[in-house]
mmCIF file of C-alpha atoms in Angstrom:
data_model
loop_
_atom_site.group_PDB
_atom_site.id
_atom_site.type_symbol
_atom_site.label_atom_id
_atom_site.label_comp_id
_atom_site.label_asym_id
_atom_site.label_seq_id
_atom_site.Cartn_x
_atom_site.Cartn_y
_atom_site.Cartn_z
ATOM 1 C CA UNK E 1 -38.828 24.367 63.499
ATOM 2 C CA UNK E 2 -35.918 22.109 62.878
ATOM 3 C CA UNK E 3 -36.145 19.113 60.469
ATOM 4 C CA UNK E 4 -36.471 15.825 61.648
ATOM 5 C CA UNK E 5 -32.677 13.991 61.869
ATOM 6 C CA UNK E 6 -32.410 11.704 59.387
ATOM 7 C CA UNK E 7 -32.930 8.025 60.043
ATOM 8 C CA UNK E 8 -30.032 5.707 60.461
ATOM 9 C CA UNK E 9 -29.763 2.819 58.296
ATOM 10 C CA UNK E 10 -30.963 0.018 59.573
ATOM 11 C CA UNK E 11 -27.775 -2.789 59.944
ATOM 12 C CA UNK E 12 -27.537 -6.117 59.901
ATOM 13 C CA UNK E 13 -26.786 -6.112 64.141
ATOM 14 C CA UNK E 14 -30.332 -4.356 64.454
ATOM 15 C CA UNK E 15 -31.895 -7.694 62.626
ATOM 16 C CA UNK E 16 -29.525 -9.831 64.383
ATOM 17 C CA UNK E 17 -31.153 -7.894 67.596
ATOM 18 C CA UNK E 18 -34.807 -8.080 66.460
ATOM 19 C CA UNK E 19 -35.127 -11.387 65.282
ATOM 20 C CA UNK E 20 -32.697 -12.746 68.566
ATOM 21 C CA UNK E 21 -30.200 -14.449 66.160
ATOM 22 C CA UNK E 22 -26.494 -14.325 65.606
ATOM 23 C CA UNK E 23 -25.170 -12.102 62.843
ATOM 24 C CA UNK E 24 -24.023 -14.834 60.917
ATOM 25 C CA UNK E 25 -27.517 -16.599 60.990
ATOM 26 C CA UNK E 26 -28.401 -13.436 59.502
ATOM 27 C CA UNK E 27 -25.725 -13.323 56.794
ATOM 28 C CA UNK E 28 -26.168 -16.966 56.281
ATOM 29 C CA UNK E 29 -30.330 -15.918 55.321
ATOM 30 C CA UNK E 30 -29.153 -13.143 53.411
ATOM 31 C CA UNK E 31 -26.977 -15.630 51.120
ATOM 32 C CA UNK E 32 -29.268 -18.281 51.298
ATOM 33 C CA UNK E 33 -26.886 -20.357 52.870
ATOM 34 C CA UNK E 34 -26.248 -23.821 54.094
ATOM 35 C CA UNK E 35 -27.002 -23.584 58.546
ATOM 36 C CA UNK E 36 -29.877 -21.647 58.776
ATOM 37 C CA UNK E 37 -33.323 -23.727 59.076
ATOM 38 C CA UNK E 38 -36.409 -22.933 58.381
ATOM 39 C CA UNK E 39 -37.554 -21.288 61.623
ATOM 40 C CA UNK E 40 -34.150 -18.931 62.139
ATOM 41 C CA UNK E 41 -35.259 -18.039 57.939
ATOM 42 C CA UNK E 42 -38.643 -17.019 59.023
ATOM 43 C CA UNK E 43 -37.568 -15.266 61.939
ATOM 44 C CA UNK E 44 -34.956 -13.561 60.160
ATOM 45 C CA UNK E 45 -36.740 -12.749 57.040
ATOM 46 C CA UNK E 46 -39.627 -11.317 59.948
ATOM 47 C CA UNK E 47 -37.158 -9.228 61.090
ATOM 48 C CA UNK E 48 -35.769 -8.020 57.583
ATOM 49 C CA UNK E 49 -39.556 -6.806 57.061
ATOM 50 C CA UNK E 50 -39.818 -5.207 60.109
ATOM 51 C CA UNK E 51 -37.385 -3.362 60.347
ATOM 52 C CA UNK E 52 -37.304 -2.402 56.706
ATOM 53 C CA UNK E 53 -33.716 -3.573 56.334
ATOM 54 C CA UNK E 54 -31.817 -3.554 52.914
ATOM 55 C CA UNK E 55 -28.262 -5.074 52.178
ATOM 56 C CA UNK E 56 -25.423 -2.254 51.487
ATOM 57 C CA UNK E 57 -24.779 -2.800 47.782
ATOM 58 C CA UNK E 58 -20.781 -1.317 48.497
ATOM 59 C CA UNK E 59 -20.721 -3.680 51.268
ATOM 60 C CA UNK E 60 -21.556 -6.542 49.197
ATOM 61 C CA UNK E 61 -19.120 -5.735 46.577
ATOM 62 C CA UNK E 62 -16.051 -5.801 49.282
ATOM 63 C CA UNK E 63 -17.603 -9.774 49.847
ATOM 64 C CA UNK E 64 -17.328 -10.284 46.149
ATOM 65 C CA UNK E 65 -21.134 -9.694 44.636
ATOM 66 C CA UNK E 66 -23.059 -6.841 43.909
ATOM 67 C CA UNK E 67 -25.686 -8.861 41.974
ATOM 68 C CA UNK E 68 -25.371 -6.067 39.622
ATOM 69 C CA UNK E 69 -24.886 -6.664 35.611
ATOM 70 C CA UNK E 70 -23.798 -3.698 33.665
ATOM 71 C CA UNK E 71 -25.613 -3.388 30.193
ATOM 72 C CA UNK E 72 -23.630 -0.978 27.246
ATOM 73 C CA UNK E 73 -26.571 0.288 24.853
ATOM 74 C CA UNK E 74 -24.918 2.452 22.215
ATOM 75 C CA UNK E 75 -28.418 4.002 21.375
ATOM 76 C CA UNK E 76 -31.307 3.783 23.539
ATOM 77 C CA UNK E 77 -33.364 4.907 20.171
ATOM 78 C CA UNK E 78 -32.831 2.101 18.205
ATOM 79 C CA UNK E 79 -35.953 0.187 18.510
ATOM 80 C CA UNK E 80 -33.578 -3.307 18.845
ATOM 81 C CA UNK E 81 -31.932 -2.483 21.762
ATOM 82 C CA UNK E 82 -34.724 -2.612 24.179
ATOM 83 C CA UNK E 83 -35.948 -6.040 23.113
ATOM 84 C CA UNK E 84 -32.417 -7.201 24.224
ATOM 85 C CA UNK E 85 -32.869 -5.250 27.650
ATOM 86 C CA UNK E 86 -36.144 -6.883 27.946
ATOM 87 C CA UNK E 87 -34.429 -10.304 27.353
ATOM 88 C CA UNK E 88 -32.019 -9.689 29.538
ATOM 89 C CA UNK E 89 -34.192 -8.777 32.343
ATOM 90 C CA UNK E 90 -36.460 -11.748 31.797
ATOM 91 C CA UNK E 91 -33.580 -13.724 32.504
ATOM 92 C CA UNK E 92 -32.775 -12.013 35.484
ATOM 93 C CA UNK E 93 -36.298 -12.065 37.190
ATOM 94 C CA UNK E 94 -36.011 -14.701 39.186
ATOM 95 C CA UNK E 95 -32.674 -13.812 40.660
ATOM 96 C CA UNK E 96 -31.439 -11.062 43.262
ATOM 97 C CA UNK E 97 -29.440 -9.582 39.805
ATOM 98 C CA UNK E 98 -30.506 -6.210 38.957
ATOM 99 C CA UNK E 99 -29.493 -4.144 35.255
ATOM 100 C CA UNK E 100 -27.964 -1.276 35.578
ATOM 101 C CA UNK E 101 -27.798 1.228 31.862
ATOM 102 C CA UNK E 102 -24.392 2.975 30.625
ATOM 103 C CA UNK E 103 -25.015 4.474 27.376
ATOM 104 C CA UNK E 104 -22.459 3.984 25.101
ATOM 105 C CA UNK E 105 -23.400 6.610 22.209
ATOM 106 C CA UNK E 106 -21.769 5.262 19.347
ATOM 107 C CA UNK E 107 -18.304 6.121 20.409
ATOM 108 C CA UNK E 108 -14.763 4.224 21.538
ATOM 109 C CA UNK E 109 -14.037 7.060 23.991
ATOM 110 C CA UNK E 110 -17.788 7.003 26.087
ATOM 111 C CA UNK E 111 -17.660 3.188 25.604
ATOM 112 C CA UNK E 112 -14.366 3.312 27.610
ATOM 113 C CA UNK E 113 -15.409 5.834 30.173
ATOM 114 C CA UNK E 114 -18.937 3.472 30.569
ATOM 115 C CA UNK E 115 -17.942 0.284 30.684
ATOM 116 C CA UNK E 116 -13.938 1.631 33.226
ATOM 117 C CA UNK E 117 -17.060 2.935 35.546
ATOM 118 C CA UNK E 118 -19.137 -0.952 35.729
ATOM 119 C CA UNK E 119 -15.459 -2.002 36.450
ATOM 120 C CA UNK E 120 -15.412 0.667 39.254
ATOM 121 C CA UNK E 121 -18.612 -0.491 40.718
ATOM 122 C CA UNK E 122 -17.739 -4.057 40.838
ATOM 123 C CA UNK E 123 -20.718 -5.170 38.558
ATOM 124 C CA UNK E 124 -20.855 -8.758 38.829
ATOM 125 C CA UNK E 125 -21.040 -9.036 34.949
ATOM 126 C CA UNK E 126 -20.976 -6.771 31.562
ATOM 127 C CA UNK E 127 -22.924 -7.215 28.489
ATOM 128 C CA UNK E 128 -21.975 -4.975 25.814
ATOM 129 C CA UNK E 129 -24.220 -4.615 22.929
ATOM 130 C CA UNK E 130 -23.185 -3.696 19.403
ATOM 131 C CA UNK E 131 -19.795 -1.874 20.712
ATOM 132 C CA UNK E 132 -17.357 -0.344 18.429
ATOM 133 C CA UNK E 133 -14.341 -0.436 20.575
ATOM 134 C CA UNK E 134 -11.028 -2.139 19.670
ATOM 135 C CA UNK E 135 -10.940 -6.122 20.274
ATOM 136 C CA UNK E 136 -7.970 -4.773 22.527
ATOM 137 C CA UNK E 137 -10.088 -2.817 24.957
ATOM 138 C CA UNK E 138 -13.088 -5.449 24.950
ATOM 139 C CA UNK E 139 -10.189 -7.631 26.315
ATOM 140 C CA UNK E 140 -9.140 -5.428 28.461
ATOM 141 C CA UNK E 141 -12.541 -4.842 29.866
ATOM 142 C CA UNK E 142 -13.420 -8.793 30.077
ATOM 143 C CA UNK E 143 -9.971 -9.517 31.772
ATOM 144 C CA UNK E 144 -11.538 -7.558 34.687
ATOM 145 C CA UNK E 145 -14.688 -9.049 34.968
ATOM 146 C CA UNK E 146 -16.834 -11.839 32.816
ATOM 147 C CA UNK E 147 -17.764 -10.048 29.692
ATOM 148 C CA UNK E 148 -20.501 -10.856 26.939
ATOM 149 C CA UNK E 149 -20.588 -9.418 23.414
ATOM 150 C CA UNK E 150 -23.632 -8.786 21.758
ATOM 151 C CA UNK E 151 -23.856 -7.937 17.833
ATOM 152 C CA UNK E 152 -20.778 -7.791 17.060
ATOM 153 C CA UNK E 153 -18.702 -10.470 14.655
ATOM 154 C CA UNK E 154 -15.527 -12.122 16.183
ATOM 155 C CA UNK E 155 -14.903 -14.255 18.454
ATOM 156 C CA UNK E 156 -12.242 -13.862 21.765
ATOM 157 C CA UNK E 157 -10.968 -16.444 24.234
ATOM 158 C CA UNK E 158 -11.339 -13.686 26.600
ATOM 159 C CA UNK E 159 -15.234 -12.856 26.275
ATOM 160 C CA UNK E 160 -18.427 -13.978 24.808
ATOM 161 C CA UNK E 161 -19.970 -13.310 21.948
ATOM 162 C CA UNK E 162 -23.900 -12.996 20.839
ATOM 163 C CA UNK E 163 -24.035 -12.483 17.120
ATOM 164 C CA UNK E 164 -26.438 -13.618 14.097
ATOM 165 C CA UNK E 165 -25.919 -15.325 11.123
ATOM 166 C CA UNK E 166 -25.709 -12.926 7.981
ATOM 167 C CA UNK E 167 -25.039 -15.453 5.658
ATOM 168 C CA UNK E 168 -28.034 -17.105 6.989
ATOM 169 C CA UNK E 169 -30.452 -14.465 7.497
ATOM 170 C CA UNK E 170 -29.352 -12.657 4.356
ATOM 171 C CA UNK E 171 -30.763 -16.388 2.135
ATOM 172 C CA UNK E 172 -34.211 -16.677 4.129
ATOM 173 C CA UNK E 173 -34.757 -13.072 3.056
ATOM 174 C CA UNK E 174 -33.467 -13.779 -0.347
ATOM 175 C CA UNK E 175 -35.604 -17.023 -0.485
ATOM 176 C CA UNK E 176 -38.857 -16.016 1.390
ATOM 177 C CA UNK E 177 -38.870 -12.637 -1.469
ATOM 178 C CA UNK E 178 -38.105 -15.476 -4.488
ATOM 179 C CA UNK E 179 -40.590 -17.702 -3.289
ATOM 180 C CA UNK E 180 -43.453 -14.467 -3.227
ATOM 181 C CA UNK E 181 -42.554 -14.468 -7.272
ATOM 182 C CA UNK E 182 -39.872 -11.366 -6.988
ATOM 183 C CA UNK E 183 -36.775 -11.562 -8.985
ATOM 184 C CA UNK E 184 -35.106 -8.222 -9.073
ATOM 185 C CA UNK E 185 -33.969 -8.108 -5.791
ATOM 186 C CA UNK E 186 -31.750 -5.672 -4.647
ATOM 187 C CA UNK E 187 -30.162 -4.564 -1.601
ATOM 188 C CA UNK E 188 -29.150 -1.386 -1.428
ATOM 189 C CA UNK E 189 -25.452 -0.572 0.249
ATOM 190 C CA UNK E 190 -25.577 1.346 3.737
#
């Protein structure tokens, strides 16, 4: 018995076809764009349904948007980093974006080789958290596409930055243990 061929995609002509609409009205749903009223939507969007059609991520990317942002975690073990994922994806619930994990274990050379392969992709956006790279590759890296640093000191013209207050946090500590009555504080180096 031979296996079943396997289904062809479904395209954007085959909605076009179904829902008896051009293939712009189509791409025009697809981007939520300005021309397509409410009855060509719901017809389309039938269609989309129907048919079980999905946009080509690779063919979005040659339009300009993958709707893809590229997260660096150095350590997927640290119990910090995924209450910054889960930020992150909050953020992003209500939009077509979706996350896509590099790990960046702690090392220049993997952080390269991660973050040179979101470039490849055509990720929309990169948030890199805690890196320790050079200032001159995290540059590099936003000079190709927008670029957000998280948790680590410094700022750039080039990228973002996301970092807390040591000085700050470092007194409320100080202060909250003083006020409990404690006065041999110490914090121990490392």
């Amino acid at each position: 018995m031979e296996p079943p061929a396997p289904r062809r995609r479904v395209t954007i002509v085959d909605v076009a076809r179904h829902a008896q609409v051009s293939t712009t009205a189509v791409s025009k749903v697809l981007r939520n764009a300005y021309g397509a009223g409410p009855d060509m939507r719901a017809r389309v969007r039938r269609a989309i349904d129907e048919l079980g059609y999905r946009p080509h991520a690779g063919g979005r990317g040659l339009r300009g948007q993958t709707y893809t942002v590229g997260v660096m975690l150095p350590d997927i073990r640290n119990p910090f980093f995924p209450e910054i994922l889960d930020g992150i994806t909050a953020s992003l619930k209500e939009t077509e974006y979706q996350v896509f994990l590099g790990p960046g274990c702690n090392g220049e050379k993997e952080e390269a080789r991660v973050t040179e392969a979101m470039i490849d992709r055509g990720m929309d956006g990169i948030i890199l958290i805690a890196p320790v790279s050079s200032r001159a590759h995290l540059e590099r890296v936003a000079s190709s596409v927008p670029t957000v640093v998280v948790g680590r000191h410094g700022t750039s013209p080039v990228y973002d930055t996301v970092a807390d207050d040591d000085i700050e946090g470092a007194s409320l500590v100080v202060g909250h243990l003083a006020g409990l009555g404690h006065r041999r504080i110490v914090h121990p180096p490392g």
